Tab-separated table of C-alpha atoms and ligand atoms in Angstrom:
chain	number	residue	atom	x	y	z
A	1	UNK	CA	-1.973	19.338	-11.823
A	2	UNK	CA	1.330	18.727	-9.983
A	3	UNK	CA	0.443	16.075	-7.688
A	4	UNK	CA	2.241	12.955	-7.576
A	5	UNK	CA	0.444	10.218	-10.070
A	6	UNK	CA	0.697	7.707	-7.318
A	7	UNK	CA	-1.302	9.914	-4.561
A	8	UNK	CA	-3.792	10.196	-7.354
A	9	UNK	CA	-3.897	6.451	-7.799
A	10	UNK	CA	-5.426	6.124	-4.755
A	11	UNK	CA	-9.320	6.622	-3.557
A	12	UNK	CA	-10.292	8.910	-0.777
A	13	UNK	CA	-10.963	6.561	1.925
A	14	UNK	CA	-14.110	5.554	1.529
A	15	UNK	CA	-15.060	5.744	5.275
A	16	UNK	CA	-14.496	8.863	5.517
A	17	UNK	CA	-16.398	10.363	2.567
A	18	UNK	CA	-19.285	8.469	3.806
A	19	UNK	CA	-19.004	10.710	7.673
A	20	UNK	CA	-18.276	13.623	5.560
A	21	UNK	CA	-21.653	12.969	3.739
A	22	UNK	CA	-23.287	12.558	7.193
A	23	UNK	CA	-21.521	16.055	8.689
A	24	UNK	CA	-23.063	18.060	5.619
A	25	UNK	CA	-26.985	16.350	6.516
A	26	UNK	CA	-25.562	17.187	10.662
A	27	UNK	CA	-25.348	20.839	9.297
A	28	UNK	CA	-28.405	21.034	7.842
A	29	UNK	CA	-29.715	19.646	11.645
A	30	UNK	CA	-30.336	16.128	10.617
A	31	UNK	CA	-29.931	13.190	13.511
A	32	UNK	CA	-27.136	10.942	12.477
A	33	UNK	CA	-26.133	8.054	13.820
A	34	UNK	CA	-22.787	6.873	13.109
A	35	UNK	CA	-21.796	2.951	12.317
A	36	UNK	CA	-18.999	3.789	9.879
A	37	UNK	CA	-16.018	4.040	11.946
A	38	UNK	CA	-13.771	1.416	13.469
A	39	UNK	CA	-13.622	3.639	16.459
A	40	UNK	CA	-14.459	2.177	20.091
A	41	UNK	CA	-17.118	4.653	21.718
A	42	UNK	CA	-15.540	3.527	25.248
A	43	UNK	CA	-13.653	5.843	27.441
A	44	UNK	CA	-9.784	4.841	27.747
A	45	UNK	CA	-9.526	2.918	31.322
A	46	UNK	CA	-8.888	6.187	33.871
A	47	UNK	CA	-5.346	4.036	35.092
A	48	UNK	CA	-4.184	4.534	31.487
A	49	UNK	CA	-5.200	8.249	31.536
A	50	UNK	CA	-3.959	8.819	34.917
A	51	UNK	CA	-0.495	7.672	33.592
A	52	UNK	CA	0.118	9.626	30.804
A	53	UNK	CA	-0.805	12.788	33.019
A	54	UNK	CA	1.658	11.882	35.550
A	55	UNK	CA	4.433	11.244	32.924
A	56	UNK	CA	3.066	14.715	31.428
A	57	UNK	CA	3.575	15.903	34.635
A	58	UNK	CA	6.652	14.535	35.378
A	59	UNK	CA	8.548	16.738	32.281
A	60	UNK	CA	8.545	13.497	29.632
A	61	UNK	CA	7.625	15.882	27.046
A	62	UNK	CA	10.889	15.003	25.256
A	63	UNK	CA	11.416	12.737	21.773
A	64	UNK	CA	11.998	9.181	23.391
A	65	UNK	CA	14.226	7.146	21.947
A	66	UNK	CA	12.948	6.262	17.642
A	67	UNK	CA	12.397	2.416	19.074
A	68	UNK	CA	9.864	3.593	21.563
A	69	UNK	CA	10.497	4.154	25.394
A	70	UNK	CA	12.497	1.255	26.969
A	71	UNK	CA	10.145	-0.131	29.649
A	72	UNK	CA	7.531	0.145	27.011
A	73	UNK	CA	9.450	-2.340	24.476
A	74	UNK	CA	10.069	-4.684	27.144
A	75	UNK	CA	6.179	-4.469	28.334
A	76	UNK	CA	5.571	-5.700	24.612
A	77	UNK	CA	8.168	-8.411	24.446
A	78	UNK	CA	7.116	-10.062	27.647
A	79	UNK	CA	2.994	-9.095	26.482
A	80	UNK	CA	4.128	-11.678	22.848
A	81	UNK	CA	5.816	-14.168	25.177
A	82	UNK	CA	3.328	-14.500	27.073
A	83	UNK	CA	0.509	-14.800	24.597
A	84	UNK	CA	1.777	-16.003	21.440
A	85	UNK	CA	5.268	-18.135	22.751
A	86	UNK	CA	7.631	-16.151	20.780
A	87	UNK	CA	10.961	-14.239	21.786
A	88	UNK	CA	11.593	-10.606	20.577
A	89	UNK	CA	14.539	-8.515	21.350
A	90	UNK	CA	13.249	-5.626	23.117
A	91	UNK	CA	16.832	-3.941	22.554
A	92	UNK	CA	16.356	-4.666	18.549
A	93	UNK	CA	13.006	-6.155	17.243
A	94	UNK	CA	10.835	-4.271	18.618
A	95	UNK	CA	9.460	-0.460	17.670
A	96	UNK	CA	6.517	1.827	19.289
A	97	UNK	CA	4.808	3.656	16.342
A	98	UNK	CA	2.174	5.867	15.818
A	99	UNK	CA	-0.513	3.157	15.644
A	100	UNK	CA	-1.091	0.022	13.267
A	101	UNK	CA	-1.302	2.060	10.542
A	102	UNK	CA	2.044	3.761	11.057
A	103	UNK	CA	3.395	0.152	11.373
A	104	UNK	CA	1.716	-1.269	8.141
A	105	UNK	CA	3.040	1.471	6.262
A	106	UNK	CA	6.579	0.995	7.595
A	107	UNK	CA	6.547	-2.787	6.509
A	108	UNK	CA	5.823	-1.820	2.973
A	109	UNK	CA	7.949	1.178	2.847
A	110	UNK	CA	10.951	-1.150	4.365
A	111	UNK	CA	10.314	-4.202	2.316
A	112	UNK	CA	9.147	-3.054	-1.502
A	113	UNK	CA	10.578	-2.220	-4.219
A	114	UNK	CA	8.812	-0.349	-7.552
A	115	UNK	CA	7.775	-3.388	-9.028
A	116	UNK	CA	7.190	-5.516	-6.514
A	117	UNK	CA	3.776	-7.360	-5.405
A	118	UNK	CA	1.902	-7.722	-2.743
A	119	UNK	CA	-0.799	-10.501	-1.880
A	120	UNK	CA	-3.598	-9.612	-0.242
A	121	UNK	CA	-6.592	-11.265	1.424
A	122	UNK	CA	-9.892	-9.633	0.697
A	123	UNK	CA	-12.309	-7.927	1.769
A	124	UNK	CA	-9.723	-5.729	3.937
A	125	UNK	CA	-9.053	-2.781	5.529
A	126	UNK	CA	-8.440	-0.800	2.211
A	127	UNK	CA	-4.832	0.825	3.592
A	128	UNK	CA	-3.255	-2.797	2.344
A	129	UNK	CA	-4.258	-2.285	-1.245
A	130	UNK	CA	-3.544	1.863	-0.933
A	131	UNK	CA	-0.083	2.264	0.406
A	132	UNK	CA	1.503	-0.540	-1.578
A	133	UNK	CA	0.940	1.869	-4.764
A	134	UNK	CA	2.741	4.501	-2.877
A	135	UNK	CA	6.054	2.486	-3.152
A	136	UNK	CA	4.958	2.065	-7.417
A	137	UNK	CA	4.035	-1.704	-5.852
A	138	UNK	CA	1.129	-3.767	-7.195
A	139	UNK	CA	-1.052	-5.349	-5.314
A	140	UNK	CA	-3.207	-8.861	-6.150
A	141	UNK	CA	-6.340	-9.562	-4.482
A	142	UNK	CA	-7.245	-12.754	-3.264
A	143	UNK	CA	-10.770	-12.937	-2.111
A	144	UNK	CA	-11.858	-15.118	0.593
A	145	UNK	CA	-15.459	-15.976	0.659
A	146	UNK	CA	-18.096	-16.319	2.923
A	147	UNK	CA	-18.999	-19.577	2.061
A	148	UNK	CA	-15.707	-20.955	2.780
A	149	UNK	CA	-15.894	-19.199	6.263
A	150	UNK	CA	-13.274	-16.767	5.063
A	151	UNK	CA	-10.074	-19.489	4.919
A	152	UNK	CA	-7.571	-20.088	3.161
A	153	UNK	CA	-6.152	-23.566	1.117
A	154	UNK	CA	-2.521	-23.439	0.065
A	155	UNK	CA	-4.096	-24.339	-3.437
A	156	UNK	CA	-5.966	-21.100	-3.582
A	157	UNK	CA	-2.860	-18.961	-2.787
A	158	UNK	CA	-1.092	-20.912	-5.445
A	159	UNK	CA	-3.464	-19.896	-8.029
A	160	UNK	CA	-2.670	-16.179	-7.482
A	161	UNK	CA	0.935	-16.935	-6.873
A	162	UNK	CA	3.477	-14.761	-9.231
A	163	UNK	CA	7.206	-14.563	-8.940
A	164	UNK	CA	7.058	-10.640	-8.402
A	165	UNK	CA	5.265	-11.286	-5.208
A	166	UNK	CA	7.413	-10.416	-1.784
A	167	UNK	CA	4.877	-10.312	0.552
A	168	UNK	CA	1.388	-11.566	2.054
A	169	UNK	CA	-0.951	-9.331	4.067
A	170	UNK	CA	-3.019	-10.919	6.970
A	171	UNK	CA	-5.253	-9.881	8.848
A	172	UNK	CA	-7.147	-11.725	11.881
A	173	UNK	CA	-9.914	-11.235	13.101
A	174	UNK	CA	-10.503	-9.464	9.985
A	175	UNK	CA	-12.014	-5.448	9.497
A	176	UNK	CA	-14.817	-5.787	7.407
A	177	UNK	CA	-15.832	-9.579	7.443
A	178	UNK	CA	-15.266	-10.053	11.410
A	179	UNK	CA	-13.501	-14.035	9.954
A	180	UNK	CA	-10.959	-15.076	11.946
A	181	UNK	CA	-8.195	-17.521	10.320
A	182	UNK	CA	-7.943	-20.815	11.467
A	183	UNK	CA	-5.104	-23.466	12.017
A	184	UNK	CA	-4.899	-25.011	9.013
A	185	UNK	CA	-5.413	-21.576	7.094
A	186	UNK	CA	-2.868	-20.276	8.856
A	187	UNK	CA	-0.270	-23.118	8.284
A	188	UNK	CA	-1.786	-22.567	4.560
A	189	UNK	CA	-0.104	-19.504	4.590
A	190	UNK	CA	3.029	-20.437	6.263
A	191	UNK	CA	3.636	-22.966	4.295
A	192	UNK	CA	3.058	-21.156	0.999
A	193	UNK	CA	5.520	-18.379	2.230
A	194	UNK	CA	8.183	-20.312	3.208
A	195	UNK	CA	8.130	-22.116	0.017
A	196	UNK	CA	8.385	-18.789	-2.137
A	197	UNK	CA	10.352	-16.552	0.854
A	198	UNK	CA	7.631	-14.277	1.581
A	199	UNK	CA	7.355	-12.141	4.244
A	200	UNK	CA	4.087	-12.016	6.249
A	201	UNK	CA	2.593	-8.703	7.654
A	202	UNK	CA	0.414	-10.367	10.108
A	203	UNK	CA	-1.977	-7.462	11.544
A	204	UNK	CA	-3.514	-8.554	14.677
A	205	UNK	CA	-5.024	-5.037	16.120
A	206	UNK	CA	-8.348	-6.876	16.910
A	207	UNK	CA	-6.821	-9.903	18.949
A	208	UNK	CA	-8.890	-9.009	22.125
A	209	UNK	CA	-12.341	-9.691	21.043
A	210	UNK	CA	-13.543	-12.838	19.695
A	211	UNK	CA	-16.760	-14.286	20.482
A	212	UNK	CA	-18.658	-17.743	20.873
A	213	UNK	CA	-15.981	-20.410	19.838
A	214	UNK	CA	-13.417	-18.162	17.986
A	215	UNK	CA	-10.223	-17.868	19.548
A	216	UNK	CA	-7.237	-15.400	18.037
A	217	UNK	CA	-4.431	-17.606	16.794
A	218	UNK	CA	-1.489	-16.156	15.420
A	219	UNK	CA	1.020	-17.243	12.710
A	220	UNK	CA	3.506	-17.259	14.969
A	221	UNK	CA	2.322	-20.269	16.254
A	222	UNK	CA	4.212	-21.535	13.241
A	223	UNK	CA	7.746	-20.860	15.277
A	224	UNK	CA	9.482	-21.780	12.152
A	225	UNK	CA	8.605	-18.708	9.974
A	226	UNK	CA	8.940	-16.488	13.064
A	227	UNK	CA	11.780	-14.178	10.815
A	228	UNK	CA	9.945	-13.707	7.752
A	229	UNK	CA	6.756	-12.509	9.719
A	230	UNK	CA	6.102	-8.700	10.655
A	231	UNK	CA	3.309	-8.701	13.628
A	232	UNK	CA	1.793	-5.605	13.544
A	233	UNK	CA	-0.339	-4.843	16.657
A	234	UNK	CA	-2.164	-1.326	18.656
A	235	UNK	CA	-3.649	-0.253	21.854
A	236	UNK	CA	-6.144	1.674	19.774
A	237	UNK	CA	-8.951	-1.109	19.855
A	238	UNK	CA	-7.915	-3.332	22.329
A	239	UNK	CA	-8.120	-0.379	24.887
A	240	UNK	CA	-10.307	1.833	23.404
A	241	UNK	CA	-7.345	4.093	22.604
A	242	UNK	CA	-7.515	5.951	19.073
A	243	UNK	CA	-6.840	9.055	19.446
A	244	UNK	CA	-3.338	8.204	21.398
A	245	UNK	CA	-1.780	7.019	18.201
A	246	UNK	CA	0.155	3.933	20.004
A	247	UNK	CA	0.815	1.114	18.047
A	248	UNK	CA	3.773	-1.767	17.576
A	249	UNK	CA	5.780	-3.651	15.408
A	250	UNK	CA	7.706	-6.680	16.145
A	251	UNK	CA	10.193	-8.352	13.283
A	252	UNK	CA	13.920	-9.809	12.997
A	253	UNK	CA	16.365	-7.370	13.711
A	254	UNK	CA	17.677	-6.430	10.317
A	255	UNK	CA	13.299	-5.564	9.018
A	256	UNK	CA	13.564	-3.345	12.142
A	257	UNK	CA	16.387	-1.345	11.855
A	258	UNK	CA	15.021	-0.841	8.034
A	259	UNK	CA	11.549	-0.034	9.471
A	260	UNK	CA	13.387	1.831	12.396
A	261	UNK	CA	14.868	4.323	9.051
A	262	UNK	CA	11.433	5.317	7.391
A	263	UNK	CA	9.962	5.764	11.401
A	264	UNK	CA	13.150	8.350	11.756
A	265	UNK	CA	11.827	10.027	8.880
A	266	UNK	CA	8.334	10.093	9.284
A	267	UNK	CA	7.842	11.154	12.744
A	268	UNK	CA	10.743	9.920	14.816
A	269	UNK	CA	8.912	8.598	17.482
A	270	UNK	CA	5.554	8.054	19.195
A	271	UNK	CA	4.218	10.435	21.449
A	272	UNK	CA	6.065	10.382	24.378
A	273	UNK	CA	3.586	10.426	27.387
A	274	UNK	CA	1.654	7.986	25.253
A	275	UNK	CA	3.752	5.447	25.312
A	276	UNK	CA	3.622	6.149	29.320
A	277	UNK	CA	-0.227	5.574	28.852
A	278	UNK	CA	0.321	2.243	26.687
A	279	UNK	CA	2.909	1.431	29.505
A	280	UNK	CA	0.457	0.930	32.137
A	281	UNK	CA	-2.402	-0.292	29.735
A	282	UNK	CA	0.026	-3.610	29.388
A	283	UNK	CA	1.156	-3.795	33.039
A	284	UNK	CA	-2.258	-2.870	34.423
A	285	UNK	CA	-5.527	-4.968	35.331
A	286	UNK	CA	-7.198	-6.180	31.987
A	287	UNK	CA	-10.635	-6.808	33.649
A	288	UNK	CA	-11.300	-3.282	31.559
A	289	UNK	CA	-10.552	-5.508	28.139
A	290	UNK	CA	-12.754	-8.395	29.084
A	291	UNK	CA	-16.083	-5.863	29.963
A	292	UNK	CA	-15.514	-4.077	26.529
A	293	UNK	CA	-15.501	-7.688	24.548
A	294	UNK	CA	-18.558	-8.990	26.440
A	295	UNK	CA	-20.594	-5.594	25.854
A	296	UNK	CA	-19.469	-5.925	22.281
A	297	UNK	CA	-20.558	-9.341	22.320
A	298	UNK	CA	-23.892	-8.194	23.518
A	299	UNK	CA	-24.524	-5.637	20.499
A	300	UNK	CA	-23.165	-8.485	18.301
A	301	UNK	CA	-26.104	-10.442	18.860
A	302	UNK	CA	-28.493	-7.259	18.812
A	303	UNK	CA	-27.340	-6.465	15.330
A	304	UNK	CA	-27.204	-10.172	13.846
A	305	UNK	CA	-30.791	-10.902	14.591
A	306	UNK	CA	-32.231	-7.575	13.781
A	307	UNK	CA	-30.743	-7.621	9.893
A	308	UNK	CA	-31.486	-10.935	9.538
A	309	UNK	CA	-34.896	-10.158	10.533
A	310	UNK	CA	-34.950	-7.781	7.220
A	311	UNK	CA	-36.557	-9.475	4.416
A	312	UNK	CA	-33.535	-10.480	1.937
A	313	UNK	CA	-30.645	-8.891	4.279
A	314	UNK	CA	-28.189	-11.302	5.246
A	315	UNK	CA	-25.754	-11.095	8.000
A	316	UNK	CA	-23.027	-13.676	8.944
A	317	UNK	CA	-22.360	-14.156	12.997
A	318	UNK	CA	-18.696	-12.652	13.010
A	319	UNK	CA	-16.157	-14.511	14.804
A	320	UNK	CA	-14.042	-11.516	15.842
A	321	UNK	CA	-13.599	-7.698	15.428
A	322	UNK	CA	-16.530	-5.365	15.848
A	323	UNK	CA	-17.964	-5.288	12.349
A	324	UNK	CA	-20.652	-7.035	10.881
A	325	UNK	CA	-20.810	-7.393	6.906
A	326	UNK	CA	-24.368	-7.982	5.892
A	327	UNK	CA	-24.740	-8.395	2.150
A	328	UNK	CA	-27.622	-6.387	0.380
A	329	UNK	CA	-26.733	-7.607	-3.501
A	330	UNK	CA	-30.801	-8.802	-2.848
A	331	UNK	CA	-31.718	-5.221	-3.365
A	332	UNK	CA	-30.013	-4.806	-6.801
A	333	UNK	CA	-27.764	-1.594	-6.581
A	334	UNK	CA	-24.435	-1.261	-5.724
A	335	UNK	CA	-23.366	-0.981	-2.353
A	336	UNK	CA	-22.168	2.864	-2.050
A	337	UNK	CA	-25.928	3.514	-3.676
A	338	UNK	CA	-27.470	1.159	-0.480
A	339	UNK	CA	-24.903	3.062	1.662
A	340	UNK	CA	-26.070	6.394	0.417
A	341	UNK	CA	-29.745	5.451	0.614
A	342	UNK	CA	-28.996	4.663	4.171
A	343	UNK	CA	-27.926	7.753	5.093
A	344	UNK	CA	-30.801	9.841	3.230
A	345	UNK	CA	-33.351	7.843	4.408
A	346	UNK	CA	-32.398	6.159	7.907
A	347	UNK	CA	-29.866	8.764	9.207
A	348	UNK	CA	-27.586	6.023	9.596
A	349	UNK	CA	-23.699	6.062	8.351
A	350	UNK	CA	-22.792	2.738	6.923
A	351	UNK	CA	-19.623	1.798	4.704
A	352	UNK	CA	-20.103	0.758	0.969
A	353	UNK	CA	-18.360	-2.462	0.637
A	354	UNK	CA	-16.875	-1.599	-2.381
A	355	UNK	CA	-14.461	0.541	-0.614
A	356	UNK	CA	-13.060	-3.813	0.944
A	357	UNK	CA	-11.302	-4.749	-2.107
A	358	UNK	CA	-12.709	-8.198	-3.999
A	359	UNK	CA	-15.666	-9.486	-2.369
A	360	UNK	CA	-16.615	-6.039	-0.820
A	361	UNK	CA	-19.549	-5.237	-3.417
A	362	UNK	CA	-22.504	-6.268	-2.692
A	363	UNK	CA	-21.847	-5.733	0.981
A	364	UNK	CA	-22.334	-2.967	4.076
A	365	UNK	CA	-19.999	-2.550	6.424
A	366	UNK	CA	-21.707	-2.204	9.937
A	367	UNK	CA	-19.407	-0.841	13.175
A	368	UNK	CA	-20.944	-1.946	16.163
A	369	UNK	CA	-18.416	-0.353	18.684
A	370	UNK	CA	-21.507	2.536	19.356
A	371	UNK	CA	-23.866	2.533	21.881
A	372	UNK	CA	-26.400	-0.473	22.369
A	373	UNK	CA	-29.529	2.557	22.771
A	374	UNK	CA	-28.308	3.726	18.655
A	375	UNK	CA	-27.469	0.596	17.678
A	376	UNK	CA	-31.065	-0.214	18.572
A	377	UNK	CA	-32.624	2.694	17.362
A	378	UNK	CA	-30.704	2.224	14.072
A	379	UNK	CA	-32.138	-0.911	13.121
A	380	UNK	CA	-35.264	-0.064	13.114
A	381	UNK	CA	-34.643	2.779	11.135
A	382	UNK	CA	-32.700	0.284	8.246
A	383	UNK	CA	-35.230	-1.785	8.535
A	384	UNK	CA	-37.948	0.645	7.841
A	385	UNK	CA	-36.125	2.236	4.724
A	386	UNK	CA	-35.250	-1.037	3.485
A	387	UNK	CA	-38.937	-1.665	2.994
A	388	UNK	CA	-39.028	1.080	0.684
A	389	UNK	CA	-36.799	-0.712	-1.281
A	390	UNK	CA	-39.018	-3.900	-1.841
B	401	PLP	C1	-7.245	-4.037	10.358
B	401	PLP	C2	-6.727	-2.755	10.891
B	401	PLP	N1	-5.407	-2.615	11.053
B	401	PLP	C3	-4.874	-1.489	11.534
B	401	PLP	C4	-5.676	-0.425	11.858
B	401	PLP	C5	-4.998	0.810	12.347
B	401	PLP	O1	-5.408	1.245	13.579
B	401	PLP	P1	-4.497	2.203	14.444
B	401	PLP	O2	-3.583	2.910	13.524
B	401	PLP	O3	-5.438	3.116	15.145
B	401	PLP	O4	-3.763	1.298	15.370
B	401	PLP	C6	-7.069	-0.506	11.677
B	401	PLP	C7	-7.948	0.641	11.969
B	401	PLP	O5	-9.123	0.650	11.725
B	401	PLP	C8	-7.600	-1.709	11.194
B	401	PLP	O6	-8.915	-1.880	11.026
């Protein structure tokens, strides 16, 4: 057919077949309500707006520098000091990208070669088990379970150890389970990379919200494996920014200037008044951070007690992130079917589990960054088709 075997290797996002499911039944004038997408429903904080307009304004209309403006990288380095304890070169170690995603795929395109595997921690967000195949990569799944509160032992990892592996993808809080890793998880995994000389793409896009006891710790706690470790972070979540395609990565000079190649060639740098709007989202009042975690907090709880109210749902109290993972194995089909069912008979987008990687099935994948009035109105209507199901 003349497209590349790799491309064809890999699924259409799963996410997104499920929303182009609900736009046909939107056509045919149905009322959807949409829970599939990791997308914040909040307005971006005016301040941040009002920056990138001025700097619009202003002329900066111009390709910035392929590290990312200069007051921006600094912003960042002094934004990891002062929350994590670790020094980064804004000059060298640092690069503005076109979100997390642009920055997870410049890790892999830097670091692999054909051949090469990857370890990943599942259920995840499926672009860690896609893009590794684009590089002729493979990728082995290591499945952390609900009953173990979604950690990690260094045992475990050794299980699924093999010598072709160069790297280890985490993620915390985690998109789909809402687990966060804990200390001794995360010196788990330091201490199993250092041991083999992996690298460790450490995505932390959902550090801002964690609820009840969960706090965000980082592997970089771990000072010690500091240059083997790739943080990858956004301002999409964290300030309700999506659609501005801002991300960062921060890593050792040398990863950099490799990532810094493939960003040259991809799309050379982020969006220059952008980056003006991230600017002032670091350097300006975070009060607007705090209200969106406490209002997720509050549709947490809304959506936690009314599936576990459903007969045979069951839905684990997330520690971070702004998903909720209920499994629905009770009901005997797999999970794009429940998904599907959901959407026919509730109006209500969902994500199949499936779509997670090992451990997905037998799981939905619930967004809850929509409005508290839908979310409500949405849970009655699962709750009402799932009796159909009984
Ligand atoms: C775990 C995780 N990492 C990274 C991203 C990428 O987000 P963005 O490219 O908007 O920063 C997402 C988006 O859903 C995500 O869930």
């Amino acid at each position: 057919m003349g497209i590349s075997s790799k491309v064809e290797s890999i699924p259409f996002s799963s996410i997104r077949r499920m929303s182009e499911l609900a736009s046909e039944l939107e056509k045919e004038g149905r009322h959807i309500i949409h829970l599939e997408l990791g997308r914040p429903d909040f307005d971006t904080p005016s301040h941040i707006k009002e920056a990138a307009i001025k700097a619009l304004m202003e002329g900066k209309v111009h390709y910035t520098s392929n590290y990312g403006i200069t007051e921006l990288r600094h912003a960042i380095a002094d934004k990891i000091r002062t929350t994590l304890g670790v020094e980064y070169d804004p000059a060298s170690e640092i690069i503005v990208t076109a979100g997390g995603a642009e920055a997870i795929y410049l890790a892999f395109a830097s670091l692999l070669e054909p051949g090469d595997k990857v370890m990943v921690l599942t259920p995840c967000w499926p672009n860690y088990l896609h893009v590794p195949k684009l590089m002729n990569a493979g990728v082995i799944e290591v499945e952390l379970r609900q009953e173990d509160d979604y950690q990690i032992t260094k045992r475990r990892l050794e299980e699924f150890y093999d010598p072709a592996v160069k790297l280890i993808v985490i993620n915390s809080p985690c998109n789909p389970t809402g687990g966060i890793l804990e200390t001794e998880s995360l010196e788990a995994l330091k201490e199993f990379a250092l041991e083999h000389s992996l690298y460790v793409i450490s995505d932390e896009v959902y550090e801002a919200f964690t609820y009840d006891t969960g706090k965000h710790l980082s592997i970089l706690r771990f000072t010690e494996i500091k240059d083997r470790v790739i943080l990858v972070n956004s301002f999409s979540k964290t300030y309700s920014m999506t659609g501005w395609r801002v991300g960062y990565v921060a890593a050792e000079a040398m990863v950099a200037r490799a990532m810094v190649k493939v960003h040259q060639n991809l799309i050379a740098c982020s969006t220059s008044f952008a980056q003006a709007g991230a600017l002032a989202a670091l350097t300006g009042p975070q009060e607007c951070v705090q209200e969106m975690k406490k209002e997720y907090e509050r549709r947490m709880n809304l959506v936690v007690q009314g599936l576990n109210e459903i007969p045979v749902v069951r839905c684990n109290r997330p520690k971070g992130a702004f998903y909720v993972f209920p499994s629905v194995d009770a009901f005997g089909m797999e999970s794009s079917e429940v998904s599907e069912f959901l959407l026919r008979e509730a109006g209500v987008v969902t994500v199949p589990g499936s779509g997670f990687g090992k451990g997905g099935e037998g799981h939905i994948r619930i967004s809850y960054a929509a409005s508290y009035s839908d979310l409500e109105i949405a849970l009655e209507k699962i709750a009402i088709a799932f009796q159909k199901l009984r």
